[in-house]
Amino acid sequence: MSDSVNSRGAISIRNLTKIYDPDGVNVMAVDNCSLEIAAGEVCMIVGPSGCGKTTLLNGIAGFHSVTEGEIYLDDELLCGPSKPKAEQGADRMVVFQHGALFPWKTLAENVAYGPMVQGVLKKNEALEKAGHMLAEAGLGDVGHKYPGEVSSGMARRAEIVRALINDPKVLLLDEPYRAMDSLTKSIMHEALLEVYDRTKVTIFFITHDLEEAIFLGDRVAIMTTRPATIKKIVDVKIPRPRSYETLSSEEFRKLVDETKEAVHEEAIKAFEAGERELA
Amino acid sequence: MSETNLTPARIERPTGLAMTMHNWKTALKTQTPYLMTFGIALWLGAYYLFVEGWELPRFNKLPGPVEVITEWLNPDPDWGMSLFTPEYYDHVVVSCRRILISFGIATGVGVPLGLFMGWSKIFRDYTFPILETLRPIPILAWVPLAILMFSGFETPVIFLATLASLFVTTLNTLLGVDSIDDDYFRAAKSLGSKKHHIFFHIVVPGALPFIFTGLQISVGVAWFSLVAAEMVSGEFGLGYLIVDSYMNITYVTMVIGMLTLGFTGWASSVIVRMVGNRMMQWRLRALALEGR
Ligand SMILES: Nc1ncnc2c1ncn2[C@@H]1O[C@H](COP(=O)(O)OP(=O)(O)OP(=O)(O)O)[C@@H](O)[C@H]1O
Ligand SMILES: [Mg+2]
């Protein structure tokens, strides 16, 4: 399958630095980090806990400012020295770590919310479209339910539908499947791959699960321990569409091992740094 | 119910009367109604034994349960006040009307005030110190001020009841806004919300659970301060009835007044809870799934 279907959604992170300054104590979370993500690519981000992955995502999404460096989306400046905080917009949709469907709206109302407030569709048109899109994602008969009434897997799929209805350039996912059992996770993966094969939307996906990273990604960016920068990029040349047989292929295992080694090295460094801080 | 009835893809929730019947049936299968009945019987029994059975010295000035209930249900009451006398309802209606007005004002002012305080940092900075200074002043300390400021009987009483519940409602609403997870604001903003969308689609519904917890407390506080105010300055109302019958040594009527107060207070908080449940179906259903 060719990636040229999608010519939008290229992210360029150039020499990005982020320093948090709580109580006057500088915490450098990201240090001079550069990463190019092509339009329509699935880029997986892995790295030790607390290294700065979420910080990177927040910079792209516009949830907070960056200290130095620039981020571009399709050659358009999102944030940089002249504009430290990117504007939040529906071109970059975030799927949150703990899920952020509005619990007081039904799944259909949640999905319809974006087009409605943007004034793209009237309320009933938006609800109708939401119904179609939920049905497409296999959630047709739970559209009238509230997020608290469906399983976490369904809620997460609905959240992705809520993002996709806005036709975003980029999907930003922060460990969306972290707390799920492996069976649910595999259903989630299938659903996400199905969405990707259909839309070819650029995906920026943070995870701790290396098998997930290789299975889903075109590339896996391994980050160093804090302050984070890119340590290594693993290219995943396994052809799409991928299925569960991929998981047992030799190539897959080799890539997982390669990634594991690099992450392990950083994890040890992070651990030792923690020991030093405590000493 | 046969198995086949459960197979359709979508099981409709019962509504209206069917739901009420179903809820009653379910409730009767739990321990709750039996324990409640037993608990009430226990209290009444102890009350009866202390006062009328054993006639313990400390309780010998009090009317016993049999005496009170007989009087309450007496079409021709010995002390002039029972379910069959219009004066009884005068007092109840006056108090309920005062609660309706004060609780109404307190909610109408307190909820928007709390929402704005939670929503706008600047507005909060202006108003929070005042709220926090006035809030701890006990309602009885406001009585002289209320009498100085307002003439007549009615306005000071309503002022006092309003004030107390206003503080509770405002603070709880404010905490409700604070309790909303940042991710909802981020998501709403990313989805393209303008300021007013955020207010009506996130701030208001997100704060509702806290608002209704606050309203339940606040309706109780309104009763509490209303009765205190009626005791100090009042012409009618249950608080007045209680003090008046104490002065006139009609202790049976006094206890009737107290029990009436208990029941109306309970009823008002049940109403608030029902309204809350109606407005927060999403929460009710999620909690129901967790078995609560
Ligand atoms: N608002 C903040 N103020 C100060 N320090 C922060 C703030 N947010 C994050 N940090 C620090 O920055 C570092 C990177 O945080 P970040 O959340 O980006 O890590 P992460 O890679 O997403 O971690 P995890 O895998 O645990 O989610 C951490 O050491 C964290 O303590
Ligand atoms: Mg994180």
Coordinates of C-alpha atoms and ligand atoms in Angstrom, one line a residue:
Chain A
M1 CA 0.0 0.0 0.0
S2 CA 1.4 3.4 -0.9
D3 CA 1.6 6.2 1.6
S4 CA 1.1 8.8 -1.0
V5 CA -2.7 8.7 -0.4
N6 CA -2.1 11.2 2.3
S7 CA -0.1 14.3 1.6
R8 CA -0.9 16.1 4.8
G9 CA 0.0 15.7 8.5
A10 CA 3.8 15.8 8.4
I11 CA 5.2 16.8 11.7
S12 CA 8.6 18.3 12.0
I13 CA 10.1 18.8 15.5
R14 CA 13.3 20.8 15.3
N15 CA 15.8 21.2 18.2
L16 CA 13.0 21.2 20.7
T17 CA 13.8 22.0 24.4
K18 CA 11.3 22.1 27.2
I19 CA 12.2 23.3 30.7
Y20 CA 9.7 23.1 33.4
D21 CA 10.1 25.7 36.1
P22 CA 8.1 24.8 39.1
D23 CA 9.2 26.8 42.2
G24 CA 12.2 28.2 40.4
V25 CA 13.8 24.7 40.1
N26 CA 14.5 24.0 36.5
V27 CA 13.5 20.6 35.2
M28 CA 14.7 20.0 31.7
A29 CA 12.3 17.5 30.3
V30 CA 13.2 17.6 26.6
D31 CA 16.6 18.6 25.4
N32 CA 17.3 19.6 21.8
C33 CA 15.2 16.9 20.3
S34 CA 14.5 16.6 16.6
L35 CA 12.2 14.3 14.9
E36 CA 10.7 14.2 11.4
I37 CA 7.4 12.4 10.9
A38 CA 6.2 12.0 7.4
A39 CA 2.6 12.5 6.3
G40 CA 0.6 9.4 6.9
E41 CA 3.2 7.7 9.0
V42 CA 2.6 5.8 12.2
C43 CA 5.3 7.0 14.5
M44 CA 5.6 5.2 17.8
I45 CA 7.3 6.8 20.8
V46 CA 8.9 4.7 23.5
G47 CA 11.2 5.5 26.3
P48 CA 11.7 5.2 30.1
S49 CA 9.1 6.5 32.5
G50 CA 9.2 10.2 33.0
C51 CA 11.6 10.9 30.2
G52 CA 9.4 13.5 28.5
K53 CA 7.2 11.7 26.0
T54 CA 4.0 13.4 27.2
T55 CA 5.8 16.7 27.2
L56 CA 6.5 16.3 23.5
L57 CA 2.9 15.4 22.8
N58 CA 1.7 18.4 24.8
G59 CA 3.9 20.7 22.8
I60 CA 2.4 19.4 19.5
A61 CA -1.1 19.6 20.8
G62 CA -0.7 23.1 22.2
F63 CA -1.3 22.1 25.8
H64 CA 1.8 23.9 27.0
S65 CA 4.6 26.1 25.7
V66 CA 8.0 25.0 24.5
T67 CA 11.2 26.7 25.7
E68 CA 13.3 26.5 22.6
G69 CA 13.1 25.1 19.1
E70 CA 10.2 24.8 16.7
I71 CA 7.4 22.4 15.7
Y72 CA 5.9 22.5 12.2
L73 CA 2.9 20.8 10.8
D74 CA 3.0 20.6 7.0
D75 CA 5.5 23.5 6.9
E76 CA 3.3 25.7 9.0
L77 CA 4.8 26.9 12.2
L78 CA 2.9 25.5 15.2
C79 CA 5.1 26.9 17.9
G80 CA 8.6 28.4 18.1
P81 CA 10.4 31.3 19.6
S82 CA 7.9 33.8 18.2
K83 CA 5.0 31.8 19.5
P84 CA 5.9 29.5 22.4
K85 CA 2.5 27.8 22.7
A86 CA 0.8 26.2 19.7
E87 CA -2.8 26.9 19.2
Q88 CA -5.1 24.0 20.0
G89 CA -7.0 22.9 17.0
A90 CA -9.1 20.1 15.5
D91 CA -6.3 19.3 13.0
R92 CA -4.4 17.6 15.8
M93 CA -6.7 15.3 17.9
V94 CA -5.6 13.9 21.1
V95 CA -6.7 10.6 22.6
F96 CA -6.0 10.8 26.3
Q97 CA -4.2 8.3 28.5
H98 CA -7.2 8.1 30.9
G99 CA -9.8 8.7 28.3
A100 CA -11.6 12.0 28.0
L101 CA -15.0 11.3 26.6
F102 CA -17.4 13.7 28.3
P103 CA -19.2 11.4 30.8
W104 CA -22.3 13.6 30.7
K105 CA -22.8 13.1 27.0
T106 CA -23.8 9.9 25.2
L107 CA -21.2 8.4 22.8
A108 CA -23.1 9.8 19.8
E109 CA -23.2 13.3 21.4
N110 CA -19.6 13.1 22.2
V111 CA -18.7 12.3 18.6
A112 CA -21.1 15.0 17.3
Y113 CA -19.6 17.6 19.6
G114 CA -16.7 18.7 17.4
P115 CA -18.5 19.4 14.2
M116 CA -21.3 21.0 16.2
V117 CA -19.2 23.5 18.1
Q118 CA -17.1 24.3 15.1
G119 CA -20.3 25.2 13.2
V120 CA -19.5 22.7 10.5
L121 CA -22.7 20.8 10.9
K122 CA -26.0 21.5 12.7
K123 CA -26.7 19.5 15.8
N124 CA -29.0 16.9 14.2
E125 CA -26.8 16.5 11.1
A126 CA -23.8 16.0 13.4
L127 CA -25.6 13.4 15.4
E128 CA -26.6 11.6 12.3
K129 CA -23.0 11.6 11.0
A130 CA -21.8 10.5 14.4
G131 CA -24.3 7.6 14.3
H132 CA -22.9 6.5 10.9
M133 CA -19.3 6.7 12.0
L134 CA -20.0 4.8 15.3
A135 CA -21.7 2.1 13.3
E136 CA -18.7 1.9 11.0
A137 CA -16.5 1.4 14.0
G138 CA -18.8 -1.4 15.2
L139 CA -20.4 0.8 17.9
G140 CA -23.7 1.3 16.2
D141 CA -25.9 0.0 19.0
V142 CA -24.2 1.8 21.9
G143 CA -24.4 5.3 20.5
H144 CA -27.2 6.2 22.9
K145 CA -25.2 5.0 25.9
Y146 CA -23.1 7.1 28.3
P147 CA -19.4 6.4 28.5
G148 CA -19.8 5.1 32.0
E149 CA -22.1 2.4 30.7
V150 CA -19.8 0.8 28.1
S151 CA -16.5 -1.0 28.5
S152 CA -13.3 0.9 28.5
G153 CA -12.4 -0.6 25.1
M154 CA -15.6 0.6 23.6
A155 CA -15.1 4.0 25.2
R156 CA -11.6 4.2 23.8
R157 CA -12.8 3.3 20.3
A158 CA -15.5 5.9 20.5
E159 CA -12.9 8.5 21.5
I160 CA -11.0 7.7 18.4
V161 CA -14.2 8.1 16.4
R162 CA -14.7 11.5 18.1
A163 CA -11.3 12.5 16.9
L164 CA -11.7 11.2 13.4
I165 CA -15.1 12.9 12.6
N166 CA -13.1 16.2 12.6
D167 CA -10.9 14.8 9.8
P168 CA -7.7 15.6 11.7
K169 CA -4.2 15.7 10.1
V170 CA -2.7 14.0 13.1
L171 CA -3.9 11.7 15.8
L172 CA -1.9 12.0 19.0
L173 CA -2.3 9.1 21.4
D174 CA -0.8 8.9 24.9
E175 CA -0.6 5.3 26.0
P176 CA -4.3 4.8 25.2
Y177 CA -4.4 1.1 25.9
R178 CA -2.2 1.0 29.0
A179 CA -4.6 -0.5 31.5
M180 CA -6.2 -3.0 29.2
D181 CA -5.9 -6.8 29.3
S182 CA -4.2 -8.3 26.3
L183 CA -7.3 -9.5 24.6
T184 CA -9.0 -6.1 24.7
K185 CA -5.7 -4.6 23.6
S186 CA -5.5 -6.8 20.5
I187 CA -9.1 -5.8 19.6
M188 CA -8.0 -2.2 20.0
H189 CA -5.0 -2.7 17.7
E190 CA -7.1 -4.3 15.0
A191 CA -9.6 -1.4 15.2
L192 CA -6.8 1.2 15.1
L193 CA -5.1 -0.5 12.1
E194 CA -8.4 -0.7 10.3
V195 CA -8.9 3.1 10.9
Y196 CA -5.4 3.8 9.7
D197 CA -5.7 1.7 6.6
R198 CA -8.8 3.6 5.7
T199 CA -7.8 7.1 6.5
K200 CA -4.0 7.1 6.4
V201 CA -4.0 9.7 9.1
T202 CA -0.6 10.5 10.6
I203 CA -0.3 8.8 14.0
F204 CA 1.9 9.9 16.9
F205 CA 1.6 7.1 19.5
I206 CA 3.2 6.9 22.9
T207 CA 3.5 3.5 24.5
H208 CA 5.5 1.4 26.9
D209 CA 4.6 -1.8 25.2
L210 CA 7.4 -2.6 22.7
E211 CA 5.4 -5.3 20.9
E212 CA 2.6 -2.9 20.4
A213 CA 5.1 -0.3 19.1
I214 CA 6.5 -2.7 16.5
F215 CA 3.1 -4.2 15.5
L216 CA 1.5 -0.8 14.9
G217 CA 4.4 1.4 13.8
D218 CA 6.1 2.4 10.6
R219 CA 8.9 3.7 12.8
V220 CA 9.7 3.5 16.5
A221 CA 11.4 6.4 18.0
I222 CA 13.3 5.4 21.2
M223 CA 13.9 8.3 23.6
T224 CA 16.7 8.7 26.0
T225 CA 16.2 9.1 29.7
R226 CA 15.4 12.7 30.9
P227 CA 16.2 15.2 29.4
A228 CA 14.8 13.4 26.4
T229 CA 16.1 13.3 23.0
I230 CA 15.9 10.7 20.3
K231 CA 18.3 7.8 20.9
K232 CA 17.5 5.6 18.0
I233 CA 14.9 5.1 15.3
V234 CA 13.9 1.6 14.4
D235 CA 12.3 1.2 10.9
V236 CA 9.6 -1.4 10.8
K237 CA 9.5 -2.7 7.3
I238 CA 6.7 -5.2 7.9
P239 CA 4.1 -4.8 5.1
R240 CA 0.6 -3.6 5.8
P241 CA -2.1 -4.6 6.3
R242 CA -0.7 -6.4 9.3
S243 CA -2.5 -9.2 11.2
Y244 CA -1.9 -11.3 14.2
E245 CA 0.4 -13.7 12.3
T246 CA 2.8 -10.8 12.1
L247 CA 3.4 -11.3 15.8
S248 CA 5.0 -14.6 15.4
S249 CA 7.2 -13.8 12.4
E250 CA 10.9 -13.8 12.8
E251 CA 11.3 -10.3 11.6
F252 CA 8.9 -9.0 14.2
R253 CA 10.7 -10.8 17.0
K254 CA 14.1 -9.4 15.8
L255 CA 12.8 -5.8 15.8
V256 CA 11.3 -6.2 19.3
D257 CA 14.6 -7.5 20.6
E258 CA 16.5 -4.6 19.0
T259 CA 14.1 -2.1 20.5
K260 CA 14.1 -3.8 23.8
E261 CA 17.9 -3.6 24.1
A262 CA 17.9 0.1 23.4
V263 CA 15.1 0.9 25.8
H264 CA 16.7 -1.3 28.4
E265 CA 19.9 0.6 28.3
E266 CA 18.0 3.8 28.9
A267 CA 15.9 2.4 31.6
I268 CA 19.1 1.4 33.5
K269 CA 20.5 4.9 33.1
A270 CA 17.2 6.3 34.3
F271 CA 17.3 4.0 37.3
E272 CA 20.9 4.9 38.2
A273 CA 20.1 8.6 37.8
G274 CA 17.2 8.1 40.2
E275 CA 19.6 6.3 42.7
R276 CA 22.0 9.3 42.5
E277 CA 19.2 11.7 43.1
L278 CA 18.1 9.8 46.2
A279 CA 21.6 9.4 47.5
Chain B
M1 CA -39.1 -14.0 32.7
S2 CA -37.9 -16.5 30.1
E3 CA -34.4 -16.5 28.6
T4 CA -35.7 -15.7 25.1
N5 CA -37.1 -12.4 26.3
L6 CA -33.5 -11.2 27.0
T7 CA -32.1 -12.0 23.6
P8 CA -33.1 -8.9 21.6
A9 CA -30.1 -6.7 20.8
R10 CA -31.3 -3.8 22.8
I11 CA -33.0 -4.2 26.1
E12 CA -35.2 -1.3 26.9
R13 CA -35.1 0.1 30.4
P14 CA -38.5 0.1 32.1
T15 CA -39.9 3.6 32.5
G16 CA -42.6 5.3 34.5
L17 CA -44.9 3.1 36.6
A18 CA -43.2 -0.1 35.5
M19 CA -39.8 1.2 36.6
T20 CA -41.3 2.2 40.0
M21 CA -42.8 -1.2 40.5
H22 CA -39.6 -2.9 39.5
N23 CA -37.6 -0.7 41.9
W24 CA -40.0 -1.5 44.7
K25 CA -39.8 -5.2 44.0
T26 CA -36.0 -5.1 43.9
A27 CA -35.9 -3.1 47.1
L28 CA -38.0 -5.6 48.9
K29 CA -35.5 -8.3 48.1
T30 CA -32.8 -6.5 49.9
Q31 CA -32.3 -6.2 53.7
T32 CA -32.8 -2.4 53.6
P33 CA -36.6 -2.0 54.2
Y34 CA -36.6 -4.6 57.0
L35 CA -33.6 -3.1 58.7
M36 CA -35.2 0.4 58.4
T37 CA -38.5 -0.8 59.9
F38 CA -36.6 -2.6 62.7
G39 CA -34.5 0.6 63.4
I40 CA -37.6 2.8 63.6
A41 CA -39.3 0.3 65.9
L42 CA -36.3 0.1 68.1
W43 CA -36.2 3.9 68.5
L44 CA -39.9 4.2 69.2
G45 CA -39.7 1.3 71.6
A46 CA -36.9 2.9 73.6
Y47 CA -38.7 6.2 73.6
Y48 CA -41.8 4.6 74.8
L49 CA -40.0 2.6 77.6
F50 CA -38.0 5.6 78.9
V51 CA -41.0 8.0 79.0
E52 CA -44.1 6.0 79.4
G53 CA -43.1 2.5 80.3
W54 CA -40.4 2.9 83.0
E55 CA -41.1 6.6 83.6
L56 CA -37.4 7.4 84.1
P57 CA -36.9 10.6 86.2
R58 CA -35.0 12.5 83.5
F59 CA -37.8 11.9 81.0
N60 CA -40.8 12.5 83.2
K61 CA -41.5 16.0 81.8
L62 CA -41.6 14.8 78.2
P63 CA -44.7 13.6 76.4
G64 CA -44.4 9.9 75.4
P65 CA -44.9 8.5 71.9
V66 CA -48.4 7.2 72.5
E67 CA -49.5 10.6 73.9
V68 CA -47.9 12.5 71.0
I69 CA -49.2 10.3 68.3
T70 CA -52.7 10.2 69.8
E71 CA -52.7 14.0 69.9
W72 CA -51.3 14.3 66.4
L73 CA -54.0 12.2 65.0
N74 CA -56.8 13.6 67.2
P75 CA -59.6 15.4 65.3
D76 CA -60.3 17.2 68.5
P77 CA -56.9 17.8 70.0
D78 CA -56.5 18.5 73.7
W79 CA -53.8 21.2 73.1
G80 CA -55.2 22.7 70.0
M81 CA -52.9 21.4 67.3
S82 CA -53.1 18.2 65.2
L83 CA -53.3 17.0 61.7
F84 CA -57.0 18.0 61.7
T85 CA -56.6 21.7 62.7
P86 CA -56.0 24.4 60.1
E87 CA -53.5 26.2 62.3
Y88 CA -51.1 23.2 62.1
Y89 CA -51.0 23.6 58.3
D90 CA -50.6 27.4 58.6
H91 CA -47.3 26.8 60.4
V92 CA -46.2 24.1 58.0
V93 CA -47.1 26.2 54.9
V94 CA -45.4 29.3 56.2
S95 CA -42.2 27.5 56.9
C96 CA -42.2 25.6 53.6
R97 CA -42.9 28.8 51.7
R98 CA -40.0 30.5 53.4
I99 CA -37.8 27.6 52.6
L100 CA -38.9 27.7 49.0
I101 CA -38.1 31.4 48.7
S102 CA -34.7 31.3 50.5
F103 CA -33.6 28.1 49.0
G104 CA -34.7 29.4 45.6
I105 CA -32.8 32.6 46.0
A106 CA -29.7 30.9 47.4
T107 CA -29.7 28.4 44.5
G108 CA -30.4 31.0 41.8
V109 CA -27.6 33.2 43.1
G110 CA -25.2 30.6 44.5
V111 CA -24.9 28.3 41.5
P112 CA -24.2 30.9 38.9
L113 CA -21.8 32.7 41.3
G114 CA -19.9 29.5 42.0
L115 CA -19.8 28.6 38.3
F116 CA -18.3 32.0 37.5
M117 CA -15.9 31.9 40.3
G118 CA -14.7 28.5 39.1
W119 CA -14.6 29.5 35.5
S120 CA -12.9 32.9 35.7
K121 CA -9.7 33.2 37.6
I122 CA -10.0 36.9 37.8
F123 CA -13.6 36.9 39.2
R124 CA -12.5 34.3 41.7
D125 CA -9.6 36.4 42.9
Y126 CA -12.0 39.3 43.5
T127 CA -14.7 37.3 45.3
F128 CA -13.1 34.4 47.1
P129 CA -11.7 36.4 50.1
I130 CA -15.1 37.9 50.9
L131 CA -16.8 34.5 50.7
E132 CA -14.2 32.9 52.9
T133 CA -14.5 35.7 55.5
L134 CA -18.3 35.8 55.7
R135 CA -18.8 32.0 55.5
P136 CA -17.6 31.0 59.0
I137 CA -19.8 33.6 60.7
P138 CA -22.5 31.5 62.4
I139 CA -26.0 32.4 61.2
L140 CA -27.2 33.4 64.7
A141 CA -24.5 36.1 64.7
W142 CA -26.3 37.6 61.7
V143 CA -29.6 38.0 63.6
P144 CA -29.1 41.5 65.0
L145 CA -27.9 42.7 61.7
A146 CA -30.9 41.2 59.9
I147 CA -33.3 42.8 62.3
L148 CA -31.5 46.2 61.9
M149 CA -31.5 46.0 58.2
F150 CA -35.0 44.7 57.4
S151 CA -38.3 45.6 59.0
G152 CA -41.1 43.3 59.8
F153 CA -40.9 39.6 60.6
E154 CA -40.8 38.0 57.2
T155 CA -37.8 39.5 55.5
P156 CA -35.2 39.1 58.3
V157 CA -36.1 35.4 58.6
I158 CA -35.8 34.8 54.8
F159 CA -32.6 36.8 54.7
L160 CA -31.0 34.5 57.4
A161 CA -32.1 31.3 55.8
T162 CA -30.9 32.5 52.4
L163 CA -27.6 33.6 53.6
A164 CA -26.6 30.3 55.2
S165 CA -27.5 28.2 52.2
L166 CA -26.0 30.6 49.8
F167 CA -22.6 30.1 51.2
V168 CA -22.9 26.3 51.0
T169 CA -24.2 26.3 47.5
T170 CA -21.6 28.7 46.2
L171 CA -18.7 26.9 47.7
N172 CA -19.8 23.5 46.5
T173 CA -20.4 24.8 43.0
L174 CA -16.9 26.3 43.0
L175 CA -15.4 23.0 44.2
G176 CA -17.5 21.3 41.5
V177 CA -15.8 23.3 38.8
D178 CA -12.4 22.7 40.3
S179 CA -13.1 19.0 40.4
I180 CA -13.4 18.8 36.6
D181 CA -10.5 17.0 35.0
D182 CA -8.2 19.2 33.0
D183 CA -8.3 16.7 30.1
Y184 CA -12.0 17.5 29.5
F185 CA -11.1 21.2 29.0
R186 CA -8.2 20.3 26.8
A187 CA -10.3 17.9 24.7
A188 CA -13.1 20.4 24.4
K189 CA -10.7 23.1 23.3
S190 CA -9.0 20.9 20.8
L191 CA -12.5 19.9 19.4
G192 CA -13.0 23.6 18.6
S193 CA -15.0 24.9 21.5
K194 CA -15.4 28.6 22.0
K195 CA -15.6 30.0 25.5
H196 CA -19.4 29.7 25.8
H197 CA -19.3 26.1 24.6
I198 CA -16.8 25.3 27.4
F199 CA -19.0 26.9 29.9
F200 CA -22.3 25.2 28.9
H201 CA -20.9 21.9 27.8
I202 CA -18.1 21.3 30.3
V203 CA -18.3 23.6 33.3
V204 CA -22.0 23.3 34.0
P205 CA -22.5 19.5 33.5
G206 CA -19.1 18.7 35.0
A207 CA -19.9 20.6 38.2
L208 CA -23.4 19.1 38.6
P209 CA -22.6 16.2 40.9
F210 CA -20.9 18.6 43.4
I211 CA -23.7 21.2 42.9
F212 CA -26.4 18.6 43.9
T213 CA -24.4 17.4 46.9
G214 CA -24.1 21.0 47.9
L215 CA -27.9 21.6 47.4
Q216 CA -28.7 18.7 49.6
I217 CA -26.6 20.1 52.4
S218 CA -27.8 23.6 51.6
V219 CA -31.5 22.7 51.9
G220 CA -30.8 21.2 55.3
V221 CA -28.8 24.3 56.3
A222 CA -31.8 26.5 55.1
W223 CA -34.1 24.6 57.4
F224 CA -31.7 24.8 60.3
S225 CA -31.2 28.6 60.0
L226 CA -34.9 29.2 59.2
V227 CA -36.0 27.5 62.4
A228 CA -33.3 29.4 64.4
A229 CA -34.5 32.6 62.9
E230 CA -38.2 31.8 63.5
M231 CA -37.4 31.1 67.1
V232 CA -35.8 34.5 67.6
S233 CA -38.1 36.6 65.4
G234 CA -41.2 35.2 63.9
E235 CA -44.9 35.1 64.0
F236 CA -45.6 31.8 62.4
G237 CA -43.7 28.8 61.2
L238 CA -42.6 25.5 62.8
G239 CA -39.7 27.1 64.7
Y240 CA -42.1 29.6 66.2
L241 CA -44.6 26.8 67.0
I242 CA -41.9 24.9 68.9
V243 CA -40.8 27.9 71.1
D244 CA -44.4 29.1 71.6
S245 CA -45.6 25.7 72.8
Y246 CA -42.6 25.5 75.1
M247 CA -43.5 28.9 76.6
N248 CA -47.1 27.8 77.0
I249 CA -46.1 24.5 78.5
T250 CA -47.9 22.5 75.8
Y251 CA -45.0 20.0 75.4
V252 CA -47.0 17.6 73.3
T253 CA -47.5 20.3 70.6
M254 CA -43.8 21.1 70.8
V255 CA -42.8 17.5 70.0
I256 CA -45.4 17.4 67.2
G257 CA -43.7 20.5 65.8
M258 CA -40.3 18.9 66.1
L259 CA -41.3 15.7 64.3
T260 CA -43.1 17.7 61.6
L261 CA -39.9 19.6 61.0
G262 CA -38.0 16.3 60.7
F263 CA -40.4 15.0 58.1
T264 CA -40.6 18.1 56.0
G265 CA -36.8 18.4 56.1
W266 CA -36.4 14.9 55.0
A267 CA -39.0 15.3 52.2
S268 CA -37.2 18.4 50.9
S269 CA -33.9 16.7 50.7
V270 CA -35.5 13.7 48.9
I271 CA -37.0 16.2 46.4
V272 CA -33.6 17.7 45.8
R273 CA -32.1 14.3 45.3
M274 CA -34.8 13.3 42.8
V275 CA -34.3 16.4 40.8
G276 CA -30.5 15.7 40.8
N277 CA -31.0 12.2 39.6
R278 CA -33.2 13.3 36.8
M279 CA -30.6 15.8 35.6
M280 CA -27.7 13.4 35.9
Q281 CA -28.9 10.3 34.2
W282 CA -25.4 9.7 33.0
R283 CA -24.1 9.5 36.5
L284 CA -27.0 7.4 37.8
R285 CA -26.5 4.8 35.1
A286 CA -22.8 4.6 35.6
L287 CA -23.2 4.2 39.4
A288 CA -26.0 1.6 38.8
L289 CA -23.5 -0.5 36.8
E290 CA -21.1 -0.4 39.6
G291 CA -23.9 -1.9 41.7
R292 CA -24.6 1.3 43.8
Ligands
LIG1 N1 4.0 20.5 34.8 C1 5.2 20.1 35.2 N2 6.0 20.8 36.0 C2 7.2 20.3 36.3 N3 7.8 19.1 35.9 C3 7.0 18.4 35.0 C4 5.7 18.8 34.6 N4 5.2 17.9 33.8 C5 6.2 16.9 33.7 N5 7.3 17.2 34.4 C6 8.5 16.5 34.5 O1 9.0 16.3 33.3 C7 9.5 15.0 33.1 C8 8.9 14.4 31.8 O2 7.5 14.2 32.1 P1 6.6 13.5 31.0 O3 5.2 13.5 31.6 O4 6.7 14.2 29.7 O5 7.1 12.1 31.0 P2 6.6 10.8 30.2 O6 7.7 10.3 29.3 O7 5.3 11.0 29.6 O8 6.5 9.8 31.4 P3 5.5 8.5 31.6 O9 6.0 7.4 30.8 O10 5.5 8.2 33.1 O11 4.1 9.0 31.2 C9 9.2 14.2 34.3 O12 10.4 14.1 35.1 C10 8.2 15.1 35.0 O13 8.4 15.0 36.4
MG2 MG 3.3 10.3 29.9

